[in-house]
Amino acid sequence: MSYALRIVGLCPERGYLSMDDSLSTLADLMPKFTNLAAIAILLRGKCGLSKCITYYLVAMAVTDLVVIITAVILNRTVNMYFPLSVLSITPVCKLIFVLIYGSRDCSVWVTVMFTFDRHIAICCQKLKTTYCTERTAATVIGIVCAVSCMMNVPWYFIYKPSFAANGVPWLCEVNLILTREPPWIAYDWIHRILTPCFPFFLILLLNVFTVRHILAANRTRRRLLNNRNGDNHSDPETECRIKSIVLLLLISCCFILSWLLIFIKIIYLEIVKMPYFSGSNFKDPRFFLEESGYMLQLLSSCINPFIYVGTQKKIRDQLKSGLKYPLTLFVRLLK
């Protein structure tokens, strides 16, 4: 069975969405408005970041927000507490799956392109002036999101109704006959490679090259400063360069850690030739492993705004101003 069929807690043998027994619903406990706050703050353009970086951070916040809305709220929370609602009608259910896969892939590949953009900015000074621009960033983000959405359209046709009542099809069930067809097997392999295997290695490789380049440049600059001054002095440029890479490394490490369990599961099951587990036995280690992986993947969509706040002082200042504004307004009204 395809790994992606389980990414949202689908249980084909049951014919409905496994939500009551899924650990991934814990992601719904994370604040849902962190990405909205990050989007609002970044769009104001007062965070001291270039427009190129701002475009990528806003795109990541938007795609993460869509992941939370579709995968956590619409797919898990609403269906858990409001079963057989309008969202459970088969065409709507299938559309939600397409949105989940599409937004997830958009989030992954925007993170990849942000990592690539920062690699170019730091390691390729000649290419930096032409590539690291707001126009290029907007174009790259648009292409990535468009391709990610189109690549996930086939998911709409892999599901069939679980049952029909009064002529209305309900719920989504995997059409197992289609999953055995060679075109679908090929598509499934391409999908696994594109998300998350290739991005996983690409982000890891780009970060290794970027960090190595920064360390080498810092050593060279330190030697030059020592020869010129005769002793060690603080270097504002080096300190600024280190601070600028912290944001990139934290976002990249968050991505790698959040996808690590799912990546390990894909490799392990392919090696041992075991089917993808789709039961709900809490005593089975495979169930705990895969559900923990899904929970981390969904939680990663909530973490980036905290990284922005933790690494960027101006973003923290903007957030404090936003939190103080209602209180200030209330005091003014009282006066």
Short mmCIF file of C-alpha atoms in Angstrom, two decimals:
data_model
loop_
_atom_site.label_atom_id
_atom_site.label_comp_id
_atom_site.label_asym_id
_atom_site.label_seq_id
_atom_site.Cartn_x
_atom_site.Cartn_y
_atom_site.Cartn_z
CA MET A 1 0.00 0.00 0.00
CA SER A 2 1.23 3.50 -0.77
CA TYR A 3 2.85 5.37 2.08
CA ALA A 4 0.88 8.48 1.14
CA LEU A 5 -2.41 6.66 1.68
CA ARG A 6 -1.54 6.51 5.36
CA ILE A 7 -0.18 10.02 5.68
CA VAL A 8 -3.59 11.36 6.70
CA GLY A 9 -4.68 8.37 8.77
CA LEU A 10 -6.67 6.54 6.11
CA CYS A 11 -7.66 2.97 6.89
CA PRO A 12 -8.62 1.31 3.59
CA GLU A 13 -9.84 -1.90 5.16
CA ARG A 14 -12.32 0.07 7.26
CA GLY A 15 -13.45 2.39 4.54
CA TYR A 16 -13.30 5.56 6.61
CA LEU A 17 -10.81 7.97 8.11
CA SER A 18 -9.02 6.76 11.21
CA MET A 19 -9.18 9.73 13.53
CA ASP A 20 -10.37 8.50 16.91
CA ASP A 21 -7.29 6.35 17.34
CA SER A 22 -4.70 8.56 15.66
CA LEU A 23 -1.95 10.20 17.67
CA SER A 24 -1.63 12.81 14.95
CA THR A 25 -4.70 14.62 16.23
CA LEU A 26 -2.44 15.94 18.98
CA ALA A 27 -1.21 18.44 16.41
CA ASP A 28 -4.54 20.18 16.76
CA LEU A 29 -3.51 21.25 20.25
CA MET A 30 -0.87 23.56 18.79
CA PRO A 31 -1.88 27.20 18.38
CA LYS A 32 -3.60 27.64 15.02
CA PHE A 33 -2.99 31.35 14.79
CA THR A 34 0.81 31.35 14.93
CA ASN A 35 1.09 31.20 11.15
CA LEU A 36 -1.50 33.97 10.77
CA ALA A 37 0.51 36.15 13.14
CA ALA A 38 3.72 35.36 11.23
CA ILE A 39 2.08 36.23 7.91
CA ALA A 40 0.73 39.53 9.24
CA ILE A 41 4.08 40.53 10.77
CA LEU A 42 6.15 39.56 7.72
CA LEU A 43 3.83 41.33 5.27
CA ARG A 44 4.35 44.61 7.13
CA GLY A 45 7.97 44.53 5.98
CA LYS A 46 9.39 45.96 9.21
CA CYS A 47 11.44 42.94 10.28
CA GLY A 48 14.75 43.96 8.73
CA LEU A 49 14.65 41.10 6.22
CA SER A 50 15.12 41.42 2.47
CA LYS A 51 12.02 41.08 0.30
CA CYS A 52 13.42 37.88 -1.17
CA ILE A 53 13.65 36.21 2.26
CA THR A 54 10.28 37.68 3.27
CA TYR A 55 8.60 36.13 0.21
CA TYR A 56 9.88 32.66 1.12
CA LEU A 57 8.98 32.99 4.80
CA VAL A 58 5.46 34.19 3.95
CA ALA A 59 5.05 31.35 1.45
CA MET A 60 6.13 28.80 4.08
CA ALA A 61 3.74 30.30 6.63
CA VAL A 62 0.84 30.25 4.14
CA THR A 63 1.44 26.66 3.02
CA ASP A 64 1.86 25.52 6.63
CA LEU A 65 -1.43 27.24 7.50
CA VAL A 66 -3.18 25.42 4.65
CA VAL A 67 -1.73 22.12 5.89
CA ILE A 68 -3.13 22.80 9.38
CA ILE A 69 -6.56 23.75 8.00
CA THR A 70 -6.88 20.77 5.64
CA ALA A 71 -5.01 17.94 7.39
CA VAL A 72 -5.72 18.81 11.02
CA ILE A 73 -8.98 20.75 11.12
CA LEU A 74 -10.98 19.53 8.12
CA ASN A 75 -9.67 15.97 7.94
CA ARG A 76 -9.20 15.05 11.58
CA THR A 77 -10.90 17.41 14.00
CA VAL A 78 -14.12 18.14 12.09
CA ASN A 79 -14.63 14.52 11.07
CA MET A 80 -13.93 13.36 14.61
CA TYR A 81 -16.47 15.60 16.31
CA PHE A 82 -18.90 16.00 13.39
CA PRO A 83 -19.01 12.62 11.60
CA LEU A 84 -20.96 12.31 8.36
CA SER A 85 -21.09 16.05 7.79
CA VAL A 86 -20.98 17.66 4.37
CA LEU A 87 -17.20 17.16 4.44
CA SER A 88 -17.81 13.39 4.43
CA ILE A 89 -19.51 13.42 1.03
CA THR A 90 -17.19 11.58 -1.33
CA PRO A 91 -16.41 14.39 -3.84
CA VAL A 92 -15.66 16.80 -0.97
CA CYS A 93 -13.66 14.15 0.87
CA LYS A 94 -11.55 13.48 -2.22
CA LEU A 95 -10.98 17.19 -2.77
CA ILE A 96 -9.75 17.55 0.82
CA PHE A 97 -7.24 14.75 0.23
CA VAL A 98 -5.92 16.52 -2.87
CA LEU A 99 -5.59 19.75 -0.89
CA ILE A 100 -3.77 17.93 1.91
CA TYR A 101 -1.23 16.33 -0.40
CA GLY A 102 -0.85 19.49 -2.49
CA SER A 103 -0.35 21.85 0.46
CA ARG A 104 2.06 19.42 2.09
CA ASP A 105 4.18 19.20 -1.05
CA CYS A 106 4.06 23.00 -1.46
CA SER A 107 5.32 23.42 2.10
CA VAL A 108 8.13 20.92 1.55
CA TRP A 109 9.35 22.35 -1.74
CA VAL A 110 9.11 25.99 -0.68
CA THR A 111 11.39 25.04 2.22
CA VAL A 112 13.76 23.40 -0.27
CA MET A 113 13.81 26.45 -2.51
CA PHE A 114 14.38 28.76 0.47
CA THR A 115 17.37 26.62 1.45
CA PHE A 116 18.65 26.76 -2.13
CA ASP A 117 18.18 30.53 -2.27
CA ARG A 118 20.19 31.03 0.92
CA HIS A 119 22.87 28.67 -0.40
CA ILE A 120 23.20 30.81 -3.54
CA ALA A 121 23.26 34.02 -1.49
CA ILE A 122 26.05 32.76 0.76
CA CYS A 123 28.17 30.53 -1.50
CA CYS A 124 27.71 31.98 -5.01
CA GLN A 125 28.30 35.72 -4.90
CA LYS A 126 28.30 36.14 -8.69
CA LEU A 127 24.91 34.46 -9.07
CA LYS A 128 23.47 36.16 -5.99
CA THR A 129 22.69 39.49 -7.70
CA THR A 130 20.61 37.86 -10.44
CA TYR A 131 18.98 34.97 -8.56
CA CYS A 132 18.34 36.26 -5.03
CA THR A 133 15.73 38.85 -6.02
CA GLU A 134 12.10 39.29 -5.09
CA ARG A 135 11.02 38.67 -8.70
CA THR A 136 12.87 35.36 -8.83
CA ALA A 137 11.49 34.37 -5.42
CA ALA A 138 7.90 35.11 -6.51
CA THR A 139 8.39 33.17 -9.75
CA VAL A 140 9.96 30.16 -8.01
CA ILE A 141 7.23 30.05 -5.35
CA GLY A 142 4.50 30.27 -7.99
CA ILE A 143 6.01 27.49 -10.11
CA VAL A 144 6.62 25.23 -7.10
CA CYS A 145 3.06 25.62 -5.80
CA ALA A 146 1.49 25.16 -9.25
CA VAL A 147 3.50 22.00 -10.01
CA SER A 148 2.87 20.58 -6.53
CA CYS A 149 -0.89 21.03 -6.92
CA MET A 150 -0.97 19.51 -10.41
CA MET A 151 1.18 16.57 -9.32
CA ASN A 152 -1.39 15.63 -6.67
CA VAL A 153 -4.51 15.74 -8.84
CA PRO A 154 -4.34 11.93 -9.45
CA TRP A 155 -5.16 11.38 -5.76
CA TYR A 156 -8.70 12.53 -6.51
CA PHE A 157 -9.29 9.48 -8.73
CA ILE A 158 -7.80 6.81 -6.45
CA TYR A 159 -10.69 6.96 -3.98
CA LYS A 160 -14.20 5.57 -4.28
CA PRO A 161 -17.30 5.92 -2.06
CA SER A 162 -17.51 3.65 0.97
CA PHE A 163 -21.28 3.52 0.71
CA ALA A 164 -24.23 5.40 -0.72
CA ALA A 165 -27.36 6.59 1.08
CA ASN A 166 -30.33 8.06 -0.78
CA GLY A 167 -28.18 8.36 -3.88
CA VAL A 168 -25.46 10.34 -2.06
CA PRO A 169 -21.93 8.82 -1.95
CA TRP A 170 -20.30 8.98 1.47
CA LEU A 171 -16.70 8.78 2.75
CA CYS A 172 -13.57 7.87 0.82
CA GLU A 173 -12.17 4.40 0.35
CA VAL A 174 -9.07 3.48 -1.61
CA ASN A 175 -9.79 1.68 -4.85
CA LEU A 176 -7.32 -1.18 -4.34
CA ILE A 177 -7.73 -2.38 -7.92
CA LEU A 178 -6.30 0.89 -9.25
CA THR A 179 -3.34 0.76 -6.84
CA ARG A 180 -2.16 -2.47 -8.49
CA GLU A 181 -2.03 -0.94 -11.96
CA PRO A 182 1.49 -0.19 -13.35
CA PRO A 183 0.76 3.53 -14.00
CA TRP A 184 -0.28 4.02 -10.38
CA ILE A 185 2.72 2.06 -9.06
CA ALA A 186 5.01 4.29 -11.14
CA TYR A 187 3.23 7.43 -9.91
CA ASP A 188 3.47 6.25 -6.32
CA TRP A 189 7.23 5.74 -6.61
CA ILE A 190 7.68 9.16 -8.22
CA HIS A 191 5.61 10.69 -5.43
CA ARG A 192 7.73 9.05 -2.72
CA ILE A 193 10.95 10.21 -4.37
CA LEU A 194 9.73 13.79 -4.81
CA THR A 195 8.29 13.95 -1.28
CA PRO A 196 10.06 13.40 1.05
CA CYS A 197 13.14 11.44 -0.11
CA PHE A 198 14.70 13.91 -2.58
CA PRO A 199 13.96 17.05 -0.49
CA PHE A 200 15.33 15.29 2.59
CA PHE A 201 18.73 14.65 0.99
CA LEU A 202 18.77 17.95 -0.92
CA ILE A 203 18.24 20.10 2.17
CA LEU A 204 20.82 18.08 4.10
CA LEU A 205 23.37 18.42 1.27
CA LEU A 206 22.79 22.15 0.75
CA ASN A 207 23.19 22.84 4.45
CA VAL A 208 26.44 20.87 4.61
CA PHE A 209 27.89 22.90 1.72
CA THR A 210 26.60 26.19 3.13
CA VAL A 211 27.96 25.62 6.64
CA ARG A 212 31.31 24.44 5.25
CA HIS A 213 31.56 27.59 3.12
CA ILE A 214 30.73 29.84 6.09
CA LEU A 215 33.27 28.17 8.37
CA ALA A 216 35.98 28.45 5.72
CA ALA A 217 35.15 32.11 5.05
CA ASN A 218 35.14 32.90 8.76
CA ARG A 219 38.55 31.25 9.28
CA THR A 220 40.02 33.22 6.38
CA ARG A 221 38.55 36.49 7.62
CA ARG A 222 39.74 35.82 11.17
CA ARG A 223 43.30 35.23 9.96
CA LEU A 224 43.27 38.45 7.96
CA LEU A 225 41.96 40.44 10.92
CA ASN A 226 44.51 38.89 13.28
CA ASN A 227 47.38 39.70 10.91
CA ARG A 228 46.14 43.26 10.55
CA ASN A 229 45.35 44.00 14.18
CA GLY A 230 47.80 41.71 15.92
CA ASP A 231 45.21 40.29 18.29
CA ASN A 232 41.63 39.06 18.32
CA HIS A 233 38.83 41.55 17.98
CA SER A 234 35.13 41.11 17.62
CA ASP A 235 34.05 41.06 13.99
CA PRO A 236 30.53 42.48 13.42
CA GLU A 237 30.37 41.09 9.87
CA THR A 238 31.19 37.57 11.01
CA GLU A 239 28.70 37.78 13.86
CA CYS A 240 26.01 39.06 11.46
CA ARG A 241 26.79 36.23 9.03
CA ILE A 242 26.45 33.64 11.78
CA LYS A 243 23.14 35.10 12.94
CA SER A 244 21.79 35.10 9.39
CA ILE A 245 22.49 31.40 8.96
CA VAL A 246 20.85 30.42 12.26
CA LEU A 247 17.35 30.96 10.80
CA LEU A 248 18.14 28.78 7.79
CA LEU A 249 19.66 25.97 9.85
CA LEU A 250 16.81 25.89 12.35
CA ILE A 251 14.15 25.73 9.63
CA SER A 252 16.10 23.04 7.77
CA CYS A 253 16.76 20.99 10.92
CA CYS A 254 13.09 21.25 11.86
CA PHE A 255 12.15 19.89 8.44
CA ILE A 256 14.64 17.02 8.63
CA LEU A 257 13.63 15.99 12.15
CA SER A 258 9.90 16.21 11.42
CA TRP A 259 10.21 13.94 8.37
CA LEU A 260 12.85 11.61 9.80
CA LEU A 261 10.50 8.94 11.20
CA ILE A 262 8.44 8.80 8.00
CA PHE A 263 11.61 8.60 5.92
CA ILE A 264 12.98 5.77 8.09
CA LYS A 265 9.67 3.92 7.83
CA ILE A 266 9.65 4.15 4.02
CA ILE A 267 13.20 2.78 3.76
CA TYR A 268 12.63 0.06 6.37
CA LEU A 269 9.41 -1.29 4.87
CA GLU A 270 10.94 -1.36 1.41
CA ILE A 271 13.96 -3.32 2.69
CA VAL A 272 11.97 -5.91 4.63
CA LYS A 273 9.17 -6.00 1.99
CA MET A 274 6.44 -5.47 4.57
CA PRO A 275 3.07 -3.86 3.80
CA TYR A 276 2.34 -0.40 5.11
CA PHE A 277 0.61 -0.81 8.44
CA SER A 278 -2.94 0.51 8.54
CA GLY A 279 -4.34 -0.90 11.76
CA SER A 280 -4.96 0.77 15.11
CA ASN A 281 -3.27 -1.54 17.59
CA PHE A 282 -1.50 0.67 20.15
CA LYS A 283 0.58 -2.34 21.24
CA ASP A 284 2.11 -2.68 17.78
CA PRO A 285 5.43 -0.76 17.56
CA ARG A 286 4.80 -0.05 13.86
CA PHE A 287 1.59 1.77 14.69
CA PHE A 288 3.31 3.92 17.31
CA LEU A 289 6.22 4.65 14.93
CA GLU A 290 4.08 5.69 11.98
CA GLU A 291 1.58 7.74 14.00
CA SER A 292 4.43 9.51 15.80
CA GLY A 293 5.88 10.33 12.38
CA TYR A 294 2.57 11.78 11.18
CA MET A 295 2.22 13.79 14.38
CA LEU A 296 5.71 15.28 13.94
CA GLN A 297 4.97 16.08 10.30
CA LEU A 298 1.81 18.00 11.24
CA LEU A 299 3.50 19.68 14.20
CA SER A 300 6.24 20.95 11.89
CA SER A 301 3.65 23.19 10.26
CA CYS A 302 3.28 25.02 13.59
CA ILE A 303 6.94 25.30 14.53
CA ASN A 304 8.35 27.71 11.92
CA PRO A 305 6.65 30.83 13.37
CA PHE A 306 8.28 30.07 16.73
CA ILE A 307 11.63 29.85 14.96
CA TYR A 308 11.06 33.27 13.39
CA VAL A 309 10.28 34.76 16.79
CA GLY A 310 13.17 33.04 18.51
CA THR A 311 15.85 34.07 16.00
CA GLN A 312 14.74 37.51 14.79
CA LYS A 313 14.62 40.35 17.33
CA LYS A 314 12.61 42.65 15.06
CA ILE A 315 9.95 39.99 14.61
CA ARG A 316 9.75 39.66 18.39
CA ASP A 317 9.37 43.42 18.69
CA GLN A 318 6.59 43.42 16.08
CA LEU A 319 4.83 40.60 17.90
CA LYS A 320 5.06 42.42 21.23
CA SER A 321 3.64 45.56 19.63
CA GLY A 322 0.78 43.56 18.18
CA LEU A 323 -0.01 41.95 21.52
CA LYS A 324 0.13 45.28 23.34
CA TYR A 325 -2.05 47.10 20.81
CA PRO A 326 -5.46 45.80 22.08
CA LEU A 327 -4.50 46.73 25.66
CA THR A 328 -3.30 50.16 24.57
CA LEU A 329 -6.48 50.73 22.59
CA PHE A 330 -8.60 49.67 25.56
CA VAL A 331 -6.75 52.09 27.86
CA ARG A 332 -7.26 54.91 25.36
CA LEU A 333 -10.97 54.18 25.18
CA LEU A 334 -11.23 54.29 28.98
CA LYS A 335 -9.53 57.68 29.05
#
